[in-house]
Amino acid sequence: MYLGSLTNTLKDLYYHNRDLTTLDEVISLLREVLALHPAPHPLHPWSLDSLASALGRLYQHNALALRPPSNTDRPVSLGNLAQVLLTLYRRNEDLDTLNKVISLEREALGLSPAPHPDRSVSLNNLAGYLLMLYQHNKDIGTLNECILLGLEALALRPSPHPLRYTTLGILAQVYLSQFEQNGVVEVLDEAISMAREGPVLCPPGHRHRPNRVKRLVHLLKKRREVTGDDRDRGEIKDWEAELGS
């Protein structure tokens, strides 16, 4: 495929010279390649992902050039770019893409020391990205870092902070993953403690309440399965009744 080969050559050139004109040409060619591969063409996903990646690099080039490290808004640009690449990662599940997301969010966090108003956002996001990384590497050190980041974010989001429930959800999943590694019931109890607050912060009618209730039910059932203790049966029944209503 001539266009594809030319695009790859120009991408290699861009990686070498970091010239914006070269990147613009890559994007132009990728748009043409995408037009030649409409869904359900087998190369449509590749064309779409390649274009998304190039556009992400263009955003990075422009946004970060306009906001050097001394600029107080640079953490926002870094976080936005991380979100762009996260969308790409969710399509291609490429570990290098995820590592770039993590690297960008680490830089944003480093530029947001306490009491920066956006520090809790970077802490929460980085914990979530590292939890994704754990799905690849199964490294307990990654989980431990998630816990440290999540607990700091939680401290910066006291109840009734509108985003506290997102941090609680990440920590509940992190503790569950840790329990699956070490089998310590007290760790599972900690996951349940985090999950139990979710429905409190997401009252009936809140669009995220069903997912919070489902997570709590799952964890309560897991504890009953592991311990053989029926103490949670009534609570499980009540929550399931709500989900079924």
mmCIF file of C-alpha atoms in Angstrom:
data_model
loop_
_atom_site.group_PDB
_atom_site.id
_atom_site.type_symbol
_atom_site.label_atom_id
_atom_site.label_comp_id
_atom_site.label_asym_id
_atom_site.label_seq_id
_atom_site.Cartn_x
_atom_site.Cartn_y
_atom_site.Cartn_z
ATOM 1 C CA MET A 1 0.000 0.000 0.000
ATOM 2 C CA TYR A 2 1.829 3.110 -1.309
ATOM 3 C CA LEU A 3 0.095 5.659 0.927
ATOM 4 C CA GLY A 4 0.704 3.504 3.991
ATOM 5 C CA SER A 5 4.400 3.129 3.172
ATOM 6 C CA LEU A 6 4.780 6.865 2.552
ATOM 7 C CA THR A 7 3.003 7.620 5.808
ATOM 8 C CA ASN A 8 5.325 5.308 7.745
ATOM 9 C CA THR A 9 8.366 6.920 6.130
ATOM 10 C CA LEU A 10 7.164 10.389 7.097
ATOM 11 C CA LYS A 11 6.385 9.228 10.629
ATOM 12 C CA ASP A 12 9.960 7.955 10.946
ATOM 13 C CA LEU A 13 11.171 11.319 9.647
ATOM 14 C CA TYR A 14 9.030 13.178 12.198
ATOM 15 C CA TYR A 15 10.425 11.082 15.059
ATOM 16 C CA HIS A 16 13.869 12.136 13.845
ATOM 17 C CA ASN A 17 13.321 15.845 13.159
ATOM 18 C CA ARG A 18 10.237 16.725 15.270
ATOM 19 C CA ASP A 19 9.193 19.093 12.479
ATOM 20 C CA LEU A 20 5.553 20.177 12.676
ATOM 21 C CA THR A 21 5.240 20.402 8.884
ATOM 22 C CA THR A 22 6.176 16.729 8.634
ATOM 23 C CA LEU A 23 3.557 15.824 11.229
ATOM 24 C CA ASP A 24 0.909 17.825 9.354
ATOM 25 C CA GLU A 25 1.728 15.858 6.219
ATOM 26 C CA VAL A 26 1.457 12.575 8.127
ATOM 27 C CA ILE A 27 -2.008 13.582 9.351
ATOM 28 C CA SER A 28 -3.089 14.594 5.855
ATOM 29 C CA LEU A 29 -1.990 11.252 4.424
ATOM 30 C CA LEU A 30 -3.645 9.323 7.250
ATOM 31 C CA ARG A 31 -6.926 11.104 6.577
ATOM 32 C CA GLU A 32 -6.661 9.945 2.960
ATOM 33 C CA VAL A 33 -5.812 6.395 4.033
ATOM 34 C CA LEU A 34 -8.817 6.375 6.371
ATOM 35 C CA ALA A 35 -11.100 7.558 3.573
ATOM 36 C CA LEU A 36 -9.874 4.638 1.439
ATOM 37 C CA HIS A 37 -10.622 2.161 4.243
ATOM 38 C CA PRO A 38 -14.212 2.748 5.387
ATOM 39 C CA ALA A 39 -15.715 0.313 7.896
ATOM 40 C CA PRO A 40 -15.854 -2.689 7.732
ATOM 41 C CA HIS A 41 -12.567 -2.711 5.778
ATOM 42 C CA PRO A 42 -10.016 -4.798 7.756
ATOM 43 C CA LEU A 43 -7.578 -1.858 7.790
ATOM 44 C CA HIS A 44 -10.162 0.628 9.098
ATOM 45 C CA PRO A 45 -9.212 0.168 12.796
ATOM 46 C CA TRP A 46 -5.491 0.567 12.000
ATOM 47 C CA SER A 47 -6.180 3.697 9.947
ATOM 48 C CA LEU A 48 -8.333 5.184 12.702
ATOM 49 C CA ASP A 49 -5.822 4.421 15.450
ATOM 50 C CA SER A 50 -2.910 5.812 13.436
ATOM 51 C CA LEU A 51 -4.781 9.036 12.758
ATOM 52 C CA ALA A 52 -5.770 9.361 16.419
ATOM 53 C CA SER A 53 -2.154 8.862 17.478
ATOM 54 C CA ALA A 54 -0.895 11.502 15.039
ATOM 55 C CA LEU A 55 -3.550 13.980 16.151
ATOM 56 C CA GLY A 56 -2.558 13.338 19.742
ATOM 57 C CA ARG A 57 1.046 14.162 18.904
ATOM 58 C CA LEU A 58 -0.081 17.347 17.156
ATOM 59 C CA TYR A 59 -2.029 18.343 20.267
ATOM 60 C CA GLN A 60 1.007 17.589 22.410
ATOM 61 C CA HIS A 61 3.263 19.636 20.152
ATOM 62 C CA ASN A 62 0.957 22.662 20.197
ATOM 63 C CA ALA A 63 -0.349 22.612 23.770
ATOM 64 C CA LEU A 64 2.927 21.885 25.497
ATOM 65 C CA ALA A 65 4.886 24.307 23.322
ATOM 66 C CA LEU A 66 2.460 27.049 24.384
ATOM 67 C CA ARG A 67 2.697 26.016 28.031
ATOM 68 C CA PRO A 68 6.343 25.430 29.056
ATOM 69 C CA PRO A 69 7.198 23.988 32.494
ATOM 70 C CA SER A 70 7.024 27.438 34.082
ATOM 71 C CA ASN A 71 3.425 27.947 32.915
ATOM 72 C CA THR A 72 0.898 27.303 35.697
ATOM 73 C CA ASP A 73 -1.546 25.765 33.198
ATOM 74 C CA ARG A 74 0.921 23.142 31.945
ATOM 75 C CA PRO A 75 -0.472 20.414 34.280
ATOM 76 C CA VAL A 76 -3.878 20.893 32.632
ATOM 77 C CA SER A 77 -2.366 20.406 29.167
ATOM 78 C CA LEU A 78 -0.476 17.336 30.344
ATOM 79 C CA GLY A 79 -3.635 15.867 31.852
ATOM 80 C CA ASN A 80 -5.654 16.587 28.712
ATOM 81 C CA LEU A 81 -3.043 14.938 26.528
ATOM 82 C CA ALA A 82 -3.004 11.931 28.852
ATOM 83 C CA GLN A 83 -6.766 11.649 28.320
ATOM 84 C CA VAL A 84 -6.326 11.782 24.529
ATOM 85 C CA LEU A 85 -3.771 8.979 24.650
ATOM 86 C CA LEU A 86 -5.929 7.039 27.109
ATOM 87 C CA THR A 87 -8.701 6.978 24.496
ATOM 88 C CA LEU A 88 -6.179 5.570 22.030
ATOM 89 C CA TYR A 89 -4.991 2.993 24.571
ATOM 90 C CA ARG A 90 -8.555 1.806 25.115
ATOM 91 C CA ARG A 91 -8.724 1.086 21.392
ATOM 92 C CA ASN A 92 -5.322 -0.506 20.835
ATOM 93 C CA GLU A 93 -4.408 -1.777 24.349
ATOM 94 C CA ASP A 94 -0.797 -0.991 23.525
ATOM 95 C CA LEU A 95 1.400 -0.955 26.624
ATOM 96 C CA ASP A 96 3.674 1.762 25.220
ATOM 97 C CA THR A 97 0.664 4.051 24.853
ATOM 98 C CA LEU A 98 -0.365 3.394 28.459
ATOM 99 C CA ASN A 99 3.175 4.091 29.663
ATOM 100 C CA LYS A 100 3.048 7.459 27.859
ATOM 101 C CA VAL A 101 -0.253 8.230 29.604
ATOM 102 C CA ILE A 102 1.345 7.426 32.962
ATOM 103 C CA SER A 103 4.448 9.488 32.176
ATOM 104 C CA LEU A 104 2.354 12.541 31.278
ATOM 105 C CA GLU A 105 0.248 12.273 34.430
ATOM 106 C CA ARG A 106 3.376 11.854 36.571
ATOM 107 C CA GLU A 107 4.707 15.111 35.150
ATOM 108 C CA ALA A 108 1.369 16.815 35.808
ATOM 109 C CA LEU A 109 1.440 15.582 39.408
ATOM 110 C CA GLY A 110 5.001 16.790 39.862
ATOM 111 C CA LEU A 111 3.889 20.266 38.754
ATOM 112 C CA SER A 112 0.929 20.215 41.178
ATOM 113 C CA PRO A 113 2.419 20.129 44.685
ATOM 114 C CA ALA A 114 0.150 20.594 47.690
ATOM 115 C CA PRO A 115 -1.895 22.743 48.059
ATOM 116 C CA HIS A 116 -2.389 22.954 44.266
ATOM 117 C CA PRO A 117 -6.166 22.810 43.612
ATOM 118 C CA ASP A 118 -5.787 20.156 40.890
ATOM 119 C CA ARG A 119 -3.492 17.839 42.856
ATOM 120 C CA SER A 120 -6.316 15.464 43.778
ATOM 121 C CA VAL A 121 -7.205 15.106 40.081
ATOM 122 C CA SER A 122 -3.666 14.076 39.118
ATOM 123 C CA LEU A 123 -3.406 11.738 42.114
ATOM 124 C CA ASN A 124 -6.710 10.084 41.274
ATOM 125 C CA ASN A 125 -5.948 9.765 37.564
ATOM 126 C CA LEU A 126 -2.448 8.402 38.100
ATOM 127 C CA ALA A 127 -3.781 5.805 40.550
ATOM 128 C CA GLY A 128 -6.326 4.744 37.930
ATOM 129 C CA TYR A 129 -3.725 4.515 35.164
ATOM 130 C CA LEU A 130 -1.399 2.460 37.354
ATOM 131 C CA LEU A 131 -4.293 0.110 38.111
ATOM 132 C CA MET A 132 -4.585 -0.400 34.338
ATOM 133 C CA LEU A 133 -0.843 -1.049 34.197
ATOM 134 C CA TYR A 134 -1.222 -3.666 36.921
ATOM 135 C CA GLN A 135 -3.508 -5.625 34.601
ATOM 136 C CA HIS A 136 -0.439 -6.021 32.380
ATOM 137 C CA ASN A 137 2.433 -6.470 34.818
ATOM 138 C CA LYS A 138 0.756 -7.981 37.942
ATOM 139 C CA ASP A 139 3.423 -6.194 39.991
ATOM 140 C CA ILE A 140 2.547 -5.744 43.675
ATOM 141 C CA GLY A 141 4.698 -2.610 43.731
ATOM 142 C CA THR A 142 2.353 -1.040 41.200
ATOM 143 C CA LEU A 143 -0.603 -1.802 43.482
ATOM 144 C CA ASN A 144 1.195 -0.362 46.500
ATOM 145 C CA GLU A 145 1.809 2.875 44.620
ATOM 146 C CA CYS A 146 -1.880 2.941 43.623
ATOM 147 C CA ILE A 147 -2.846 2.732 47.291
ATOM 148 C CA LEU A 148 -0.514 5.560 48.325
ATOM 149 C CA LEU A 149 -1.759 7.812 45.528
ATOM 150 C CA GLY A 150 -5.391 6.903 46.111
ATOM 151 C CA LEU A 151 -5.262 7.511 49.850
ATOM 152 C CA GLU A 152 -3.674 10.931 49.340
ATOM 153 C CA ALA A 153 -6.351 11.797 46.771
ATOM 154 C CA LEU A 154 -9.055 10.594 49.170
ATOM 155 C CA ALA A 155 -7.692 12.832 51.938
ATOM 156 C CA LEU A 156 -7.953 15.792 49.552
ATOM 157 C CA ARG A 157 -11.555 14.848 48.734
ATOM 158 C CA PRO A 158 -13.369 14.721 52.080
ATOM 159 C CA SER A 159 -17.064 13.878 52.074
ATOM 160 C CA PRO A 160 -19.205 15.224 50.432
ATOM 161 C CA HIS A 161 -16.667 16.076 47.692
ATOM 162 C CA PRO A 162 -18.453 15.434 44.355
ATOM 163 C CA LEU A 163 -15.616 13.241 43.027
ATOM 164 C CA ARG A 164 -14.782 11.337 46.208
ATOM 165 C CA TYR A 165 -16.725 8.325 44.941
ATOM 166 C CA THR A 166 -14.377 7.922 41.954
ATOM 167 C CA THR A 167 -11.339 7.633 44.232
ATOM 168 C CA LEU A 168 -13.183 5.204 46.500
ATOM 169 C CA GLY A 169 -13.972 3.058 43.463
ATOM 170 C CA ILE A 170 -10.329 2.933 42.399
ATOM 171 C CA LEU A 171 -9.193 2.033 45.918
ATOM 172 C CA ALA A 172 -11.853 -0.670 46.243
ATOM 173 C CA GLN A 173 -10.568 -2.282 43.048
ATOM 174 C CA VAL A 174 -6.930 -1.898 44.094
ATOM 175 C CA TYR A 175 -7.569 -3.576 47.450
ATOM 176 C CA LEU A 176 -9.497 -6.363 45.721
ATOM 177 C CA SER A 177 -6.548 -6.920 43.371
ATOM 178 C CA GLN A 178 -4.200 -6.955 46.358
ATOM 179 C CA PHE A 179 -6.437 -9.507 48.104
ATOM 180 C CA GLU A 180 -6.358 -11.691 45.006
ATOM 181 C CA GLN A 181 -2.570 -11.640 45.301
ATOM 182 C CA ASN A 182 -2.148 -12.263 49.035
ATOM 183 C CA GLY A 183 -5.438 -13.800 50.183
ATOM 184 C CA VAL A 184 -5.527 -11.678 53.352
ATOM 185 C CA VAL A 185 -9.178 -11.248 54.348
ATOM 186 C CA GLU A 186 -8.462 -7.937 56.093
ATOM 187 C CA VAL A 187 -7.455 -6.519 52.718
ATOM 188 C CA LEU A 188 -10.799 -7.626 51.291
ATOM 189 C CA ASP A 189 -12.481 -5.955 54.284
ATOM 190 C CA GLU A 190 -10.700 -2.719 53.316
ATOM 191 C CA ALA A 191 -12.023 -3.025 49.765
ATOM 192 C CA ILE A 192 -15.542 -3.423 51.165
ATOM 193 C CA SER A 193 -15.052 -0.415 53.432
ATOM 194 C CA MET A 194 -14.127 1.712 50.413
ATOM 195 C CA ALA A 195 -16.989 0.357 48.310
ATOM 196 C CA ARG A 196 -19.572 0.774 51.070
ATOM 197 C CA GLU A 197 -19.230 4.558 51.002
ATOM 198 C CA GLY A 198 -19.948 4.699 47.273
ATOM 199 C CA PRO A 199 -23.747 4.321 47.473
ATOM 200 C CA VAL A 200 -23.817 6.872 50.301
ATOM 201 C CA LEU A 201 -22.174 9.457 48.045
ATOM 202 C CA CYS A 202 -24.323 8.414 45.083
ATOM 203 C CA PRO A 203 -27.904 8.554 46.415
ATOM 204 C CA PRO A 204 -30.889 7.111 44.536
ATOM 205 C CA GLY A 205 -31.196 8.797 41.163
ATOM 206 C CA HIS A 206 -27.439 9.377 40.811
ATOM 207 C CA ARG A 207 -26.340 7.972 37.453
ATOM 208 C CA HIS A 208 -23.358 6.158 38.988
ATOM 209 C CA ARG A 209 -25.233 4.598 41.897
ATOM 210 C CA PRO A 210 -26.026 1.251 40.178
ATOM 211 C CA ASN A 211 -22.350 0.573 39.462
ATOM 212 C CA ARG A 212 -21.406 1.455 43.044
ATOM 213 C CA VAL A 213 -24.041 -0.909 44.389
ATOM 214 C CA LYS A 214 -22.941 -3.683 42.013
ATOM 215 C CA ARG A 215 -19.322 -3.312 43.156
ATOM 216 C CA LEU A 216 -20.347 -3.531 46.804
ATOM 217 C CA VAL A 217 -22.514 -6.607 46.188
ATOM 218 C CA HIS A 218 -19.661 -8.298 44.329
ATOM 219 C CA LEU A 219 -17.253 -7.680 47.194
ATOM 220 C CA LEU A 220 -19.722 -8.814 49.864
ATOM 221 C CA LYS A 221 -20.337 -12.026 47.938
ATOM 222 C CA LYS A 222 -16.596 -12.517 47.585
ATOM 223 C CA ARG A 223 -16.162 -12.226 51.360
ATOM 224 C CA ARG A 224 -18.984 -14.680 52.016
ATOM 225 C CA GLU A 225 -17.437 -17.114 49.530
ATOM 226 C CA VAL A 226 -13.992 -16.827 51.114
ATOM 227 C CA THR A 227 -14.960 -16.895 54.787
ATOM 228 C CA GLY A 228 -18.145 -18.979 54.716
ATOM 229 C CA ASP A 229 -19.645 -16.341 57.022
ATOM 230 C CA ASP A 230 -23.294 -15.518 56.275
ATOM 231 C CA ARG A 231 -23.288 -12.161 58.085
ATOM 232 C CA ASP A 232 -23.593 -10.252 54.787
ATOM 233 C CA ARG A 233 -26.535 -12.242 53.403
ATOM 234 C CA GLY A 234 -29.191 -9.726 54.483
ATOM 235 C CA GLU A 235 -27.276 -6.743 53.137
ATOM 236 C CA ILE A 236 -26.608 -8.504 49.834
ATOM 237 C CA LYS A 237 -30.299 -9.299 49.527
ATOM 238 C CA ASP A 238 -31.292 -5.669 50.177
ATOM 239 C CA TRP A 239 -28.846 -4.300 47.606
ATOM 240 C CA GLU A 240 -29.860 -6.861 45.000
ATOM 241 C CA ALA A 241 -33.494 -5.929 45.576
ATOM 242 C CA GLU A 242 -32.614 -2.318 44.767
ATOM 243 C CA LEU A 243 -30.792 -3.340 41.595
ATOM 244 C CA GLY A 244 -33.752 -5.455 40.521
ATOM 245 C CA SER A 245 -36.328 -2.768 41.116
#
